[in-house]
PDB file of C-alpha atoms in Angstrom:
ATOM      1  CA  ALA A 149    -107.533   4.467  36.933  1.00 65.00           C
ATOM      2  CA  GLN A 150    -105.436   2.345  34.501  1.00 72.00           C
ATOM      3  CA  SER A 151    -101.695   3.008  33.990  1.00 86.00           C
ATOM      4  CA  VAL A 152     -99.176   1.674  31.590  1.00 92.00           C
ATOM      5  CA  SER A 153     -95.512   1.218  32.371  1.00 94.00           C
ATOM      6  CA  GLN A 154     -92.676   1.016  29.859  1.00 95.00           C
ATOM      7  CA  HIS A 155     -89.527   0.141  31.722  1.00 87.00           C
ATOM      8  CA  ASN A 156     -86.984   1.231  29.189  1.00 88.00           C
ATOM      9  CA  HIS A 157     -86.859   4.815  28.190  1.00 91.00           C
ATOM     10  CA  HIS A 158     -84.016   4.407  25.641  1.00 95.00           C
ATOM     11  CA  VAL A 159     -82.611   1.261  24.156  1.00 97.00           C
ATOM     12  CA  ILE A 160     -79.692   1.009  21.900  1.00 97.00           C
ATOM     13  CA  LEU A 161     -78.960  -2.105  19.922  1.00 97.00           C
ATOM     14  CA  SER A 162     -76.981  -3.269  16.876  1.00 97.00           C
ATOM     15  CA  GLU A 163     -78.623  -4.488  13.660  1.00 96.00           C
ATOM     16  CA  ALA A 164     -79.530  -8.232  13.763  1.00 96.00           C
ATOM     17  CA  ALA A 165     -79.832  -8.091  17.508  1.00 97.00           C
ATOM     18  CA  SER A 166     -83.150  -9.298  18.928  1.00 97.00           C
ATOM     19  CA  LEU A 167     -85.511  -6.928  20.789  1.00 97.00           C
ATOM     20  CA  GLU A 168     -87.790  -7.170  23.672  1.00 97.00           C
ATOM     21  CA  LEU A 169     -89.521  -3.997  25.030  1.00 97.00           C
ATOM     22  CA  GLY A 170     -91.466  -4.430  28.290  1.00 96.00           C
ATOM     23  CA  CYS A 171     -94.985  -3.120  28.788  1.00 96.00           C
ATOM     24  CA  ASN A 172     -97.003  -3.656  31.969  1.00 96.00           C
ATOM     25  CA  TYR A 173    -100.528  -2.296  32.753  1.00 93.00           C
ATOM     26  CA  SER A 174    -102.533  -2.013  35.758  1.00 89.00           C
ATOM     27  CA  TYR A 175    -106.168  -2.922  35.208  1.00 80.00           C
ATOM     28  CA  GLY A 176    -107.871  -6.006  36.371  1.00 73.00           C
ATOM     29  CA  GLY A 177    -110.695  -6.296  33.800  1.00 77.00           C
ATOM     30  CA  THR A 178    -110.724  -7.095  30.185  1.00 80.00           C
ATOM     31  CA  VAL A 179    -108.365  -4.935  28.029  1.00 84.00           C
ATOM     32  CA  ASN A 180    -107.435  -4.278  24.519  1.00 89.00           C
ATOM     33  CA  LEU A 181    -103.668  -3.790  23.975  1.00 93.00           C
ATOM     34  CA  PHE A 182    -101.769  -1.904  21.412  1.00 94.00           C
ATOM     35  CA  TRP A 183     -98.222  -1.013  20.273  1.00 97.00           C
ATOM     36  CA  TYR A 184     -97.817   2.145  18.322  1.00 96.00           C
ATOM     37  CA  VAL A 185     -94.482   3.232  16.623  1.00 96.00           C
ATOM     38  CA  GLN A 186     -93.427   6.724  15.634  1.00 93.00           C
ATOM     39  CA  TYR A 187     -90.539   6.769  13.083  1.00 94.00           C
ATOM     40  CA  PRO A 188     -88.429   9.989  12.923  1.00 91.00           C
ATOM     41  CA  GLY A 189     -90.495  12.699  11.304  1.00 86.00           C
ATOM     42  CA  GLN A 190     -93.568  10.494  10.904  1.00 88.00           C
ATOM     43  CA  HIS A 191     -96.883  10.097  12.507  1.00 88.00           C
ATOM     44  CA  LEU A 192     -97.723   7.658  15.269  1.00 92.00           C
ATOM     45  CA  GLN A 193     -98.947   4.503  13.556  1.00 92.00           C
ATOM     46  CA  LEU A 194    -100.285   1.160  14.736  1.00 93.00           C
ATOM     47  CA  LEU A 195     -97.746  -1.676  15.022  1.00 95.00           C
ATOM     48  CA  LEU A 196     -99.981  -4.428  16.338  1.00 95.00           C
ATOM     49  CA  LYS A 197    -102.943  -4.975  18.610  1.00 93.00           C
ATOM     50  CA  TYR A 198    -104.461  -7.621  20.884  1.00 93.00           C
ATOM     51  CA  PHE A 199    -108.223  -7.995  21.401  1.00 88.00           C
ATOM     52  CA  SER A 200    -108.885 -11.694  22.142  1.00 87.00           C
ATOM     53  CA  GLY A 201    -107.885 -15.256  21.100  1.00 91.00           C
ATOM     54  CA  ASP A 202    -104.238 -16.169  20.478  1.00 94.00           C
ATOM     55  CA  PRO A 203    -102.096 -14.164  22.988  1.00 94.00           C
ATOM     56  CA  LEU A 204     -99.154 -14.091  20.581  1.00 96.00           C
ATOM     57  CA  VAL A 205    -100.060 -11.452  17.966  1.00 96.00           C
ATOM     58  CA  LYS A 206     -98.014 -10.503  14.876  1.00 96.00           C
ATOM     59  CA  GLY A 207     -97.777  -6.958  13.434  1.00 94.00           C
ATOM     60  CA  ILE A 208     -96.078  -5.169  10.648  1.00 92.00           C
ATOM     61  CA  LYS A 209     -92.327  -5.382   9.873  1.00 94.00           C
ATOM     62  CA  GLY A 210     -91.777  -8.626  11.705  1.00 95.00           C
ATOM     63  CA  PHE A 211     -92.860  -7.407  15.127  1.00 97.00           C
ATOM     64  CA  GLU A 212     -94.817  -9.500  17.557  1.00 97.00           C
ATOM     65  CA  ALA A 213     -96.066  -9.189  21.033  1.00 98.00           C
ATOM     66  CA  GLU A 214     -97.241 -11.649  23.631  1.00 96.00           C
ATOM     67  CA  PHE A 215    -100.072 -10.878  26.104  1.00 95.00           C
ATOM     68  CA  ILE A 216     -99.489 -12.619  29.471  1.00 94.00           C
ATOM     69  CA  LYS A 217    -102.697 -11.943  31.560  1.00 91.00           C
ATOM     70  CA  SER A 218    -101.257 -13.329  34.760  1.00 92.00           C
ATOM     71  CA  LYS A 219     -98.315 -10.831  34.479  1.00 94.00           C
ATOM     72  CA  PHE A 220    -100.302  -7.922  33.186  1.00 94.00           C
ATOM     73  CA  SER A 221     -97.830  -7.639  30.300  1.00 95.00           C
ATOM     74  CA  PHE A 222     -97.712  -7.102  26.684  1.00 97.00           C
ATOM     75  CA  ASN A 223     -94.071  -7.177  25.689  1.00 97.00           C
ATOM     76  CA  LEU A 224     -92.962  -6.276  22.068  1.00 97.00           C
ATOM     77  CA  ARG A 225     -90.432  -8.448  20.310  1.00 97.00           C
ATOM     78  CA  LYS A 226     -88.522  -8.723  17.083  1.00 97.00           C
ATOM     79  CA  PRO A 227     -86.011 -11.476  16.541  1.00 97.00           C
ATOM     80  CA  SER A 228     -83.510  -9.522  14.214  1.00 97.00           C
ATOM     81  CA  LEU A 229     -83.541  -5.715  14.114  1.00 97.00           C
ATOM     82  CA  GLN A 230     -82.865  -3.547  11.206  1.00 97.00           C
ATOM     83  CA  TRP A 231     -81.470   0.037  11.133  1.00 96.00           C
ATOM     84  CA  SER A 232     -84.843   1.270   9.890  1.00 96.00           C
ATOM     85  CA  ASP A 233     -86.414   0.051  13.156  1.00 97.00           C
ATOM     86  CA  THR A 234     -85.028   3.071  14.909  1.00 97.00           C
ATOM     87  CA  ALA A 235     -88.200   4.854  16.259  1.00 97.00           C
ATOM     88  CA  GLU A 236     -90.084   5.478  19.393  1.00 95.00           C
ATOM     89  CA  TYR A 237     -92.434   2.781  20.610  1.00 97.00           C
ATOM     90  CA  PHE A 238     -95.550   3.313  22.571  1.00 96.00           C
ATOM     91  CA  CYS A 239     -97.568   0.557  24.458  1.00 96.00           C
ATOM     92  CA  ALA A 240    -101.221   1.488  24.971  1.00 93.00           C
ATOM     93  CA  VAL A 241    -104.071  -0.129  26.790  1.00 90.00           C
ATOM     94  CA  ASN A 242    -107.958   0.369  26.620  1.00 85.00           C
ATOM     95  CA  ALA A 243    -110.000  -1.100  29.324  1.00 75.00           C
ATOM     96  CA  LEU A 244    -113.522  -2.361  28.355  1.00 64.00           C
ATOM     97  CA  SER A 245    -115.328  -1.880  31.631  1.00 50.00           C
ATOM     98  CA  GLY A 246    -115.663   0.791  34.359  1.00 50.00           C
ATOM     99  CA  SER A 247    -115.008   4.392  33.834  1.00 48.00           C
ATOM    100  CA  ALA A 248    -111.515   3.949  32.255  1.00 42.00           C
ATOM    101  CA  ARG A 249    -112.429   3.158  28.647  1.00 61.00           C
ATOM    102  CA  GLN A 250    -110.013   5.458  27.152  1.00 74.00           C
ATOM    103  CA  LEU A 251    -106.720   4.578  25.447  1.00 82.00           C
ATOM    104  CA  THR A 252    -103.843   5.032  27.915  1.00 87.00           C
ATOM    105  CA  PHE A 253    -100.361   5.224  26.699  1.00 91.00           C
ATOM    106  CA  GLY A 254     -97.004   4.498  28.306  1.00 93.00           C
ATOM    107  CA  SER A 255     -94.308   7.074  28.256  1.00 92.00           C
ATOM    108  CA  GLY A 256     -92.536   5.438  25.265  1.00 94.00           C
ATOM    109  CA  THR A 257     -89.275   3.750  24.599  1.00 95.00           C
ATOM    110  CA  GLN A 258     -86.824   5.309  22.160  1.00 95.00           C
ATOM    111  CA  LEU A 259     -85.063   2.548  20.199  1.00 97.00           C
ATOM    112  CA  THR A 260     -81.749   3.281  18.352  1.00 97.00           C
ATOM    113  CA  VAL A 261     -80.493   0.640  16.064  1.00 97.00           C
ATOM    114  CA  LEU A 262     -76.868   1.027  15.121  1.00 96.00           C
ATOM    115  CA  PRO A 263     -75.829  -0.133  11.636  1.00 91.00           C
TER     116      PRO A 263
ATOM    117  CA  GLU B  78    -104.534  14.802   1.108  1.00 54.00           C
ATOM    118  CA  THR B  79    -105.059  11.447   2.943  1.00 70.00           C
ATOM    119  CA  GLY B  80    -105.156  10.386   6.556  1.00 93.00           C
ATOM    120  CA  VAL B  81    -105.233  12.979   9.329  1.00 96.00           C
ATOM    121  CA  THR B  82    -103.789  16.420   8.773  1.00 96.00           C
ATOM    122  CA  GLN B  83    -103.098  19.067  11.172  1.00 97.00           C
ATOM    123  CA  THR B  84    -102.314  22.789  10.798  1.00 97.00           C
ATOM    124  CA  PRO B  85    -100.278  24.577  11.797  1.00 96.00           C
ATOM    125  CA  ARG B  86     -97.339  22.253  12.249  1.00 95.00           C
ATOM    126  CA  HIS B  87     -95.578  24.742  14.540  1.00 96.00           C
ATOM    127  CA  LEU B  88     -96.988  27.674  16.627  1.00 96.00           C
ATOM    128  CA  VAL B  89     -95.333  30.065  18.900  1.00 95.00           C
ATOM    129  CA  MET B  90     -97.721  32.243  20.962  1.00 92.00           C
ATOM    130  CA  GLY B  91     -97.630  34.564  23.878  1.00 90.00           C
ATOM    131  CA  MET B  92     -99.691  34.023  27.000  1.00 88.00           C
ATOM    132  CA  THR B  93    -102.271  36.687  26.073  1.00 87.00           C
ATOM    133  CA  ASN B  94    -102.697  35.426  22.587  1.00 88.00           C
ATOM    134  CA  LYS B  95    -105.736  33.463  21.075  1.00 93.00           C
ATOM    135  CA  LYS B  96    -104.959  30.821  18.478  1.00 95.00           C
ATOM    136  CA  SER B  97    -106.672  27.769  17.083  1.00 97.00           C
ATOM    137  CA  LEU B  98    -105.318  24.378  16.054  1.00 98.00           C
ATOM    138  CA  LYS B  99    -107.037  22.641  13.208  1.00 98.00           C
ATOM    139  CA  CYS B 100    -107.331  18.898  12.428  1.00 98.00           C
ATOM    140  CA  GLU B 101    -109.046  17.286   9.471  1.00 97.00           C
ATOM    141  CA  GLN B 102    -109.569  13.581   8.828  1.00 96.00           C
ATOM    142  CA  HIS B 103    -110.129  12.147   5.320  1.00 94.00           C
ATOM    143  CA  LEU B 104    -110.886   8.628   6.469  1.00 94.00           C
ATOM    144  CA  GLY B 105    -114.544   8.719   6.940  1.00 93.00           C
ATOM    145  CA  HIS B 106    -114.303   8.213  10.571  1.00 92.00           C
ATOM    146  CA  ASN B 107    -116.734   9.193  13.202  1.00 90.00           C
ATOM    147  CA  ALA B 108    -114.633   9.750  16.333  1.00 90.00           C
ATOM    148  CA  MET B 109    -111.924  12.256  16.751  1.00 92.00           C
ATOM    149  CA  TYR B 110    -109.506  12.942  19.628  1.00 93.00           C
ATOM    150  CA  TRP B 111    -107.049  15.548  20.926  1.00 95.00           C
ATOM    151  CA  TYR B 112    -103.954  14.443  22.730  1.00 95.00           C
ATOM    152  CA  LYS B 113    -101.126  16.323  24.492  1.00 95.00           C
ATOM    153  CA  GLN B 114     -97.656  14.917  24.227  1.00 92.00           C
ATOM    154  CA  SER B 115     -95.065  16.448  26.678  1.00 91.00           C
ATOM    155  CA  ALA B 116     -91.460  15.579  26.756  1.00 83.00           C
ATOM    156  CA  LYS B 117     -90.740  12.403  28.794  1.00 76.00           C
ATOM    157  CA  LYS B 118     -94.418  11.917  29.605  1.00 84.00           C
ATOM    158  CA  PRO B 119     -97.163   9.598  28.260  1.00 86.00           C
ATOM    159  CA  LEU B 120     -99.606  10.943  25.780  1.00 89.00           C
ATOM    160  CA  GLU B 121    -102.379  12.489  27.601  1.00 90.00           C
ATOM    161  CA  LEU B 122    -106.059  12.247  26.148  1.00 89.00           C
ATOM    162  CA  MET B 123    -107.640  15.624  26.366  1.00 92.00           C
ATOM    163  CA  PHE B 124    -110.945  15.361  24.552  1.00 91.00           C
ATOM    164  CA  VAL B 125    -113.029  12.682  22.531  1.00 89.00           C
ATOM    165  CA  TYR B 126    -115.759  13.413  20.134  1.00 89.00           C
ATOM    166  CA  ASN B 127    -118.113  10.807  18.669  1.00 84.00           C
ATOM    167  CA  PHE B 128    -120.476  11.844  15.915  1.00 81.00           C
ATOM    168  CA  LYS B 129    -119.686  15.563  16.706  1.00 79.00           C
ATOM    169  CA  GLU B 130    -120.690  15.153  20.348  1.00 81.00           C
ATOM    170  CA  GLN B 131    -118.025  15.533  23.078  1.00 80.00           C
ATOM    171  CA  THR B 132    -117.860  12.229  25.141  1.00 79.00           C
ATOM    172  CA  GLU B 133    -114.738  12.831  27.113  1.00 77.00           C
ATOM    173  CA  ASN B 134    -113.116  15.734  28.854  1.00 76.00           C
ATOM    174  CA  ASN B 135    -110.151  14.698  30.900  1.00 77.00           C
ATOM    175  CA  SER B 136    -110.182  17.634  33.355  1.00 83.00           C
ATOM    176  CA  VAL B 137    -108.635  19.896  30.698  1.00 91.00           C
ATOM    177  CA  PRO B 138    -108.297  23.482  31.850  1.00 93.00           C
ATOM    178  CA  SER B 139    -110.856  25.972  30.308  1.00 92.00           C
ATOM    179  CA  ARG B 140    -108.113  27.754  28.488  1.00 94.00           C
ATOM    180  CA  PHE B 141    -108.324  24.804  25.957  1.00 96.00           C
ATOM    181  CA  SER B 142    -111.688  24.829  24.147  1.00 95.00           C
ATOM    182  CA  PRO B 143    -112.459  22.119  21.545  1.00 95.00           C
ATOM    183  CA  GLU B 144    -114.839  22.528  18.592  1.00 95.00           C
ATOM    184  CA  CYS B 145    -116.166  19.717  16.329  1.00 95.00           C
ATOM    185  CA  PRO B 146    -118.445  21.278  13.675  1.00 94.00           C
ATOM    186  CA  ASN B 147    -118.641  17.903  11.738  1.00 92.00           C
ATOM    187  CA  SER B 148    -117.070  14.425  11.870  1.00 90.00           C
ATOM    188  CA  SER B 149    -114.239  15.417   9.721  1.00 94.00           C
ATOM    189  CA  HIS B 150    -113.103  18.622  11.444  1.00 96.00           C
ATOM    190  CA  LEU B 151    -111.800  19.202  14.940  1.00 97.00           C
ATOM    191  CA  PHE B 152    -110.476  22.483  16.408  1.00 97.00           C
ATOM    192  CA  LEU B 153    -108.669  23.337  19.626  1.00 97.00           C
ATOM    193  CA  HIS B 154    -109.051  26.941  20.527  1.00 97.00           C
ATOM    194  CA  LEU B 155    -106.290  28.279  22.865  1.00 96.00           C
ATOM    195  CA  HIS B 156    -106.395  31.391  24.985  1.00 93.00           C
ATOM    196  CA  THR B 157    -104.351  32.639  27.865  1.00 93.00           C
ATOM    197  CA  LEU B 158    -102.062  29.660  27.900  1.00 93.00           C
ATOM    198  CA  GLN B 159     -99.242  29.087  30.194  1.00 94.00           C
ATOM    199  CA  PRO B 160     -95.622  28.100  29.424  1.00 93.00           C
ATOM    200  CA  GLU B 161     -96.200  24.642  30.798  1.00 93.00           C
ATOM    201  CA  ASP B 162     -98.728  24.148  28.016  1.00 95.00           C
ATOM    202  CA  SER B 163     -95.940  24.059  25.419  1.00 96.00           C
ATOM    203  CA  ALA B 164     -96.136  20.507  23.960  1.00 96.00           C
ATOM    204  CA  LEU B 165     -96.915  18.521  20.838  1.00 95.00           C
ATOM    205  CA  TYR B 166    -100.600  18.444  20.288  1.00 97.00           C
ATOM    206  CA  LEU B 167    -101.883  15.382  18.424  1.00 96.00           C
ATOM    207  CA  CYS B 168    -105.207  14.742  16.729  1.00 96.00           C
ATOM    208  CA  ALA B 169    -106.435  11.292  15.970  1.00 94.00           C
ATOM    209  CA  SER B 170    -109.522   9.646  14.542  1.00 93.00           C
ATOM    210  CA  SER B 171    -111.074   6.306  14.472  1.00 90.00           C
ATOM    211  CA  GLN B 172    -114.174   4.496  13.144  1.00 87.00           C
ATOM    212  CA  GLY B 173    -116.368   5.022  16.199  1.00 74.00           C
ATOM    213  CA  ALA B 174    -115.010   5.405  19.698  1.00 70.00           C
ATOM    214  CA  ALA B 175    -115.113   1.759  20.643  1.00 68.00           C
ATOM    215  CA  SER B 176    -112.009   0.654  22.393  1.00 64.00           C
ATOM    216  CA  TYR B 177    -111.069  -1.909  19.691  1.00 67.00           C
ATOM    217  CA  ASN B 178    -111.020   0.657  16.971  1.00 77.00           C
ATOM    218  CA  GLU B 179    -107.500   1.646  15.715  1.00 84.00           C
ATOM    219  CA  GLN B 180    -106.824   5.361  16.138  1.00 89.00           C
ATOM    220  CA  PHE B 181    -105.020   7.140  13.284  1.00 92.00           C
ATOM    221  CA  PHE B 182    -102.875  10.085  14.212  1.00 94.00           C
ATOM    222  CA  GLY B 183    -101.932  13.269  12.536  1.00 95.00           C
ATOM    223  CA  PRO B 184     -98.443  14.714  12.602  1.00 93.00           C
ATOM    224  CA  GLY B 185     -99.122  17.027  15.357  1.00 95.00           C
ATOM    225  CA  THR B 186     -98.754  20.752  16.143  1.00 96.00           C
ATOM    226  CA  ARG B 187     -95.671  21.713  18.046  1.00 95.00           C
ATOM    227  CA  LEU B 188     -96.907  24.523  20.374  1.00 96.00           C
ATOM    228  CA  THR B 189     -94.453  26.956  22.218  1.00 95.00           C
ATOM    229  CA  VAL B 190     -95.961  29.347  24.666  1.00 94.00           C
ATOM    230  CA  LEU B 191     -93.644  32.278  25.682  1.00 92.00           C
TER     231      LEU B 191
END
């Protein structure tokens, strides 16, 4: 079965700092990759997604993620954080073959941005 | 009301109670999902419905019983739950159950089993 690992459970950074959140998955076939975000008191919402093509994908609010197939990684980045980026971030993977075709989530990373 | 709505937002129940969670999507989607989100654990997919037909059941105990009367409504019937079932239950929908379709989530029902 596929699994998703998010290595950082809680990250605390200051405004204007750069961000990189790690995400690794374990599945050898073709995958679709997602980052979801949950702002305090709000629903989970899609931040960005990768299906095919350019491995560097851009999402909302200045976020981007790079798919590195050889490393089974899909790390999330933002060059300059804002206080409003405080939220919980979830990486998710959906395999396209075999029995594991469901969306599998990582355990999430709580990001706190200090003003 | 837009998006995906869930009621109630909070529920406290005893182990012998029977209750139901309701989810409604106003997006014209065909697929609906139930997830369980426990503290410090990844979201766990429980059930998937595509065009009202259940397509996934991830070894969920029978004390959780889903119902999908139409593509817009999804219920989760609860009976004789255990304290470890306390969690946030999230509903989601998508345009078809294909892997590339973005899922839209509701706000969740915070369930506490005493």
